[in-house]
Amino acid sequence: TFTFTQGQYPIVVSHQVINRSQQNWQGQMFGQLKRDNSEDPGKSSQGIFTLGTFLGGAWGTPDSHYNKLKFANFSEEKLNADAKGGWGAIVQHYFVSAWIPG
């Protein structure tokens, strides 16, 4: 279920599993943030000055509150964090898509 609240940016996502069997259900949450390969909207060659914006992955953990990795560097560097608590996001120009657990 996606819950939108007027005047707020966060979209709350909730999942409900109905087990109609007699066996205990086991599962694991899998969430994925994806981006298409369209041109970076922050790339601009207009005017004298060009101000590039960050485009890539970002994440925070209780020990390291803000980390980022450009998409161009994904093949050379691993984006792999294991932490109890934290968040993960894709940042693109003025926008962010993030998983922020409760």
Coordinates of N, CA, C and O in Angstrom, one line a residue:
T1 N 0.8 -1.2 0.0 CA 0.0 0.0 0.0 C 0.9 1.2 0.0 O 1.8 1.3 0.8
F2 N 0.6 2.2 -0.9 CA 1.3 3.4 -0.9 C 0.4 4.5 -0.3 O -0.7 4.6 -0.8
T3 N 0.9 5.2 0.7 CA 0.1 6.2 1.4 C 0.7 7.6 1.1 O 1.8 7.9 1.5
F4 N -0.1 8.5 0.4 CA 0.3 9.8 0.1 C -0.4 10.8 1.1 O -1.6 10.6 1.3
T5 N 0.3 11.7 1.7 CA -0.3 12.7 2.6 C -0.1 14.1 2.0 O 1.0 14.5 1.7
Q6 N -1.2 14.8 1.9 CA -1.2 16.2 1.3 C -0.2 17.0 2.1 O -0.2 17.0 3.3
G7 N 0.6 17.8 1.4 CA 1.5 18.7 2.0 C 2.8 18.1 2.5 O 3.6 18.7 3.2
Q8 N 3.0 16.8 2.3 CA 4.2 16.1 2.7 C 4.8 15.3 1.6 O 4.1 14.9 0.7
Y9 N 6.1 15.2 1.6 CA 6.9 14.6 0.5 C 7.0 13.1 0.7 O 6.9 12.3 -0.3
P10 N 7.2 12.6 1.9 CA 7.4 11.1 2.1 C 6.1 10.3 1.6 O 5.0 10.8 1.9
I11 N 6.4 9.2 1.0 CA 5.3 8.3 0.6 C 5.6 7.0 1.5 O 6.6 6.4 1.4
V12 N 4.6 6.7 2.3 CA 4.7 5.5 3.2 C 4.3 4.3 2.4 O 3.3 4.2 1.8
V13 N 5.2 3.3 2.4 CA 4.9 2.0 1.8 C 4.8 0.9 2.9 O 5.6 0.8 3.8
S14 N 3.7 0.2 2.8 CA 3.4 -0.9 3.8 C 3.1 -2.1 3.0 O 2.6 -2.1 1.9
H15 N 3.4 -3.3 3.7 CA 3.2 -4.6 3.1 C 2.4 -5.4 4.0 O 2.6 -5.3 5.2
Q16 N 1.4 -6.2 3.5 CA 0.6 -7.0 4.3 C 0.7 -8.4 3.7 O 0.4 -8.6 2.5
V17 N 1.1 -9.4 4.4 CA 1.1 -10.8 4.0 C 0.0 -11.6 4.7 O -0.1 -11.6 5.9
I18 N -0.8 -12.2 3.9 CA -1.9 -13.0 4.4 C -1.6 -14.5 4.2 O -1.5 -14.9 3.0
N19 N -1.3 -15.2 5.2 CA -1.0 -16.6 5.2 C -2.2 -17.4 5.3 O -2.8 -17.5 6.4
R20 N -2.7 -18.0 4.3 CA -3.9 -18.8 4.4 C -3.6 -20.3 4.5 O -4.5 -21.2 4.5
S21 N -2.3 -20.7 4.7 CA -2.0 -22.1 4.9 C -1.9 -22.4 6.4 O -2.0 -21.5 7.2
Q22 N -1.7 -23.6 6.7 CA -1.5 -24.1 8.1 C -0.1 -24.0 8.5 O 0.2 -24.2 9.7
Q23 N 0.8 -23.7 7.6 CA 2.2 -23.6 8.0 C 2.7 -22.2 8.3 O 2.1 -21.3 7.7
N24 N 3.7 -22.1 9.2 CA 4.2 -20.8 9.5 C 4.8 -20.2 8.2 O 5.5 -20.9 7.5
W25 N 4.6 -18.9 8.0 CA 5.2 -18.3 6.8 C 6.5 -17.6 7.2 O 6.7 -17.1 8.3
Q26 N 7.5 -17.8 6.3 CA 8.8 -17.1 6.5 C 9.1 -16.3 5.3 O 8.8 -16.7 4.1
G27 N 9.7 -15.1 5.5 CA 10.0 -14.3 4.3 C 11.1 -13.3 4.7 O 11.4 -13.1 5.9
Q28 N 11.6 -12.6 3.7 CA 12.6 -11.6 3.9 C 12.2 -10.4 2.9 O 11.9 -10.6 1.8
M29 N 12.3 -9.2 3.5 CA 12.0 -8.0 2.7 C 13.1 -7.8 1.7 O 14.3 -7.8 2.0
F30 N 12.7 -7.5 0.4 CA 13.7 -7.1 -0.6 C 13.1 -5.9 -1.3 O 12.0 -5.8 -1.8
G31 N 13.9 -4.8 -1.2 CA 13.5 -3.5 -1.9 C 14.6 -3.1 -2.8 O 15.8 -3.3 -2.5
Q32 N 14.3 -2.5 -3.9 CA 15.3 -2.1 -4.9 C 14.9 -0.7 -5.4 O 13.8 -0.4 -5.7
L33 N 15.9 0.2 -5.4 CA 15.8 1.5 -6.0 C 16.5 1.4 -7.4 O 17.6 0.9 -7.5
K34 N 15.8 1.8 -8.5 CA 16.3 1.7 -9.8 C 16.2 3.1 -10.5 O 15.3 3.8 -10.2
R35 N 17.2 3.3 -11.4 CA 17.2 4.5 -12.3 C 17.4 4.1 -13.7 O 18.1 3.1 -14.0
D36 N 16.7 4.8 -14.6 CA 17.0 4.5 -16.0 C 18.3 5.1 -16.5 O 19.0 5.7 -15.6
N37 N 18.7 4.9 -17.7 CA 20.0 5.4 -18.1 C 19.9 6.8 -18.8 O 20.7 7.1 -19.7
S38 N 18.8 7.5 -18.5 CA 18.7 8.8 -19.2 C 19.8 9.8 -18.8 O 20.5 9.6 -17.8
E39 N 20.0 10.8 -19.6 CA 21.0 11.8 -19.3 C 20.8 12.5 -18.0 O 19.7 12.7 -17.5
D40 N 21.9 12.8 -17.3 CA 21.9 13.5 -16.0 C 21.2 14.9 -16.2 O 21.8 15.7 -16.9
P41 N 20.1 15.1 -15.5 CA 19.5 16.5 -15.7 C 20.3 17.6 -15.1 O 20.0 18.8 -15.4
G42 N 21.3 17.3 -14.3 CA 22.1 18.3 -13.7 C 23.2 18.8 -14.6 O 23.9 19.7 -14.3
K43 N 23.4 18.0 -15.7 CA 24.5 18.3 -16.6 C 23.9 19.4 -17.5 O 23.0 19.3 -18.2
S44 N 24.6 20.5 -17.6 CA 24.2 21.6 -18.4 C 25.4 22.3 -19.0 O 26.3 22.6 -18.3
S45 N 25.3 22.5 -20.3 CA 26.4 23.2 -20.9 C 26.0 24.6 -21.4 O 26.7 25.3 -22.2
Q46 N 24.9 25.1 -20.8 CA 24.4 26.5 -21.1 C 25.1 27.5 -20.2 O 25.3 27.2 -19.0
G47 N 25.4 28.6 -20.7 CA 26.0 29.7 -19.9 C 27.5 29.5 -19.8 O 28.1 28.6 -20.2
I48 N 28.0 30.5 -19.1 CA 29.5 30.5 -18.9 C 29.9 29.5 -17.8 O 30.9 28.8 -17.9
F49 N 29.1 29.4 -16.7 CA 29.4 28.5 -15.6 C 28.5 27.3 -15.7 O 27.3 27.4 -16.0
T50 N 29.1 26.1 -15.5 CA 28.3 24.9 -15.4 C 28.4 24.4 -14.0 O 29.5 24.2 -13.5
L51 N 27.3 24.2 -13.3 CA 27.3 23.6 -12.0 C 26.8 22.2 -12.0 O 25.6 22.0 -12.2
G52 N 27.6 21.2 -11.9 CA 27.2 19.9 -11.9 C 26.6 19.5 -10.6 O 27.0 20.0 -9.5
T53 N 25.6 18.6 -10.6 CA 25.0 18.2 -9.3 C 25.4 16.7 -9.2 O 25.7 16.0 -10.1
F54 N 25.2 16.2 -8.0 CA 25.5 14.8 -7.7 C 24.4 13.9 -8.2 O 23.3 14.2 -8.1
L55 N 24.9 12.8 -8.8 CA 24.0 11.8 -9.3 C 24.5 10.4 -8.9 O 25.6 10.1 -9.4
G56 N 23.9 9.7 -8.0 CA 24.4 8.5 -7.6 C 23.7 7.9 -6.4 O 22.6 8.3 -6.0
G57 N 24.3 6.9 -5.8 CA 23.8 6.3 -4.6 C 24.3 7.0 -3.3 O 25.3 7.6 -3.3
A58 N 23.4 7.0 -2.3 CA 23.8 7.6 -1.0 C 23.2 6.7 0.1 O 22.2 6.0 -0.2
W59 N 23.9 6.7 1.2 CA 23.4 5.8 2.3 C 23.9 6.4 3.6 O 24.9 7.1 3.7
G60 N 23.2 6.0 4.7 CA 23.6 6.4 6.0 C 23.5 5.3 7.0 O 22.6 4.4 6.8
T61 N 24.4 5.2 7.9 CA 24.4 4.2 9.0 C 24.5 5.0 10.3 O 24.9 6.1 10.3
P62 N 24.3 4.3 11.4 CA 24.5 5.0 12.7 C 25.9 5.5 12.9 O 26.1 6.5 13.5
D63 N 26.9 4.8 12.3 CA 28.3 5.2 12.5 C 28.8 6.2 11.4 O 29.7 6.9 11.7
S64 N 28.1 6.2 10.3 CA 28.6 7.1 9.2 C 27.3 7.6 8.5 O 26.6 7.0 7.7
H65 N 26.9 8.8 8.9 CA 25.6 9.4 8.6 C 25.3 9.7 7.1 O 24.2 9.6 6.7
Y66 N 26.3 10.1 6.4 CA 26.1 10.4 4.9 C 27.3 9.9 4.1 O 28.4 10.3 4.3
N67 N 27.0 9.0 3.2 CA 28.0 8.5 2.3 C 27.4 8.6 0.9 O 26.2 8.5 0.7
K68 N 28.3 8.7 -0.1 CA 27.7 8.7 -1.5 C 28.7 8.1 -2.5 O 29.9 8.0 -2.2
L69 N 28.2 7.6 -3.6 CA 29.0 7.0 -4.6 C 28.3 7.3 -6.0 O 27.2 7.0 -6.2
K70 N 29.1 8.0 -6.8 CA 28.6 8.3 -8.2 C 28.3 7.1 -9.0 O 29.0 6.1 -8.9
F71 N 27.2 7.1 -9.8 CA 26.9 6.0 -10.6 C 28.0 5.6 -11.5 O 28.3 4.4 -11.8
A72 N 28.8 6.5 -12.0 CA 29.9 6.3 -12.9 C 31.0 5.4 -12.2 O 31.7 4.7 -12.8
N73 N 31.0 5.4 -10.9 CA 32.0 4.6 -10.1 C 31.5 3.3 -9.6 O 32.2 2.6 -8.9
F74 N 30.2 2.9 -9.9 CA 29.6 1.7 -9.4 C 30.4 0.5 -9.8 O 30.5 -0.5 -9.1
S75 N 30.9 0.5 -11.0 CA 31.6 -0.8 -11.5 C 33.0 -0.9 -10.8 O 33.5 -2.0 -10.7
E76 N 33.6 0.2 -10.4 CA 34.9 0.1 -9.7 C 34.8 -0.1 -8.2 O 35.7 -0.7 -7.6
E77 N 33.8 0.4 -7.6 CA 33.7 0.3 -6.2 C 32.4 -0.4 -5.8 O 31.4 -0.3 -6.4
K78 N 32.4 -1.2 -4.7 CA 31.3 -1.8 -4.2 C 30.4 -0.9 -3.3 O 31.0 -0.2 -2.5
L79 N 29.2 -0.9 -3.6 CA 28.2 -0.2 -2.7 C 27.5 -1.2 -1.8 O 26.5 -1.8 -2.2
N80 N 28.2 -1.6 -0.7 CA 27.7 -2.7 0.1 C 27.8 -2.3 1.5 O 29.0 -2.1 2.0
A81 N 26.7 -2.0 2.2 CA 26.8 -1.6 3.6 C 25.9 -2.5 4.5 O 24.8 -2.8 4.1
D82 N 26.4 -3.0 5.6 CA 25.6 -3.8 6.5 C 25.6 -3.1 7.8 O 26.6 -2.9 8.4
A83 N 24.4 -2.7 8.2 CA 24.3 -1.9 9.5 C 22.9 -2.2 10.1 O 21.9 -2.4 9.4
K84 N 22.8 -2.1 11.4 CA 21.6 -2.1 12.0 C 21.1 -0.7 12.2 O 21.6 0.1 12.9
G85 N 20.1 -0.4 11.4 CA 19.6 1.0 11.3 C 20.3 1.7 10.2 O 21.4 1.4 9.8
G86 N 19.6 2.7 9.5 CA 20.2 3.4 8.4 C 19.2 3.6 7.3 O 18.0 3.4 7.5
W87 N 19.8 4.0 6.2 CA 18.9 4.3 5.0 C 19.7 4.2 3.8 O 21.0 4.2 3.8
G88 N 19.0 4.0 2.6 CA 19.7 4.0 1.3 C 18.9 4.8 0.3 O 17.7 4.9 0.5
A89 N 19.6 5.4 -0.6 CA 18.9 6.4 -1.5 C 19.6 6.5 -2.9 O 20.7 6.1 -3.0
I90 N 18.8 7.0 -3.8 CA 19.4 7.5 -5.1 C 19.1 9.0 -5.1 O 18.0 9.4 -4.9
V91 N 20.2 9.7 -5.4 CA 20.1 11.2 -5.5 C 20.2 11.6 -6.9 O 21.2 11.2 -7.6
Q92 N 19.3 12.4 -7.4 CA 19.4 12.9 -8.8 C 18.9 14.4 -8.8 O 17.8 14.7 -8.6
H93 N 19.9 15.3 -9.0 CA 19.6 16.7 -9.1 C 18.8 17.2 -7.9 O 19.4 17.2 -6.8
Y94 N 17.6 17.5 -8.0 CA 16.8 18.1 -6.9 C 16.0 17.0 -6.2 O 15.3 17.2 -5.3
F95 N 16.1 15.7 -6.7 CA 15.2 14.7 -6.2 C 15.9 13.6 -5.5 O 17.1 13.3 -5.8
V96 N 15.3 12.9 -4.6 CA 15.8 11.7 -3.9 C 14.7 10.6 -3.8 O 13.6 10.9 -3.6
S97 N 15.1 9.4 -4.0 CA 14.3 8.2 -3.7 C 15.0 7.5 -2.7 O 16.2 7.2 -2.8
A98 N 14.4 7.2 -1.6 CA 15.1 6.5 -0.4 C 14.2 5.5 0.2 O 13.0 5.6 0.3
W99 N 14.9 4.5 0.8 CA 14.3 3.5 1.7 C 14.7 3.9 3.1 O 15.9 3.9 3.4
I100 N 13.8 4.3 3.9 CA 14.1 4.7 5.3 C 13.3 3.9 6.2 O 12.1 4.2 6.4
P101 N 13.8 2.8 6.8 CA 13.0 2.0 7.7 C 12.6 2.7 8.9 O 13.3 3.6 9.4
G102 N 11.5 2.3 9.5 CA 11.0 2.9 10.7 C 11.9 2.7 11.9 O 12.8 1.9 11.9

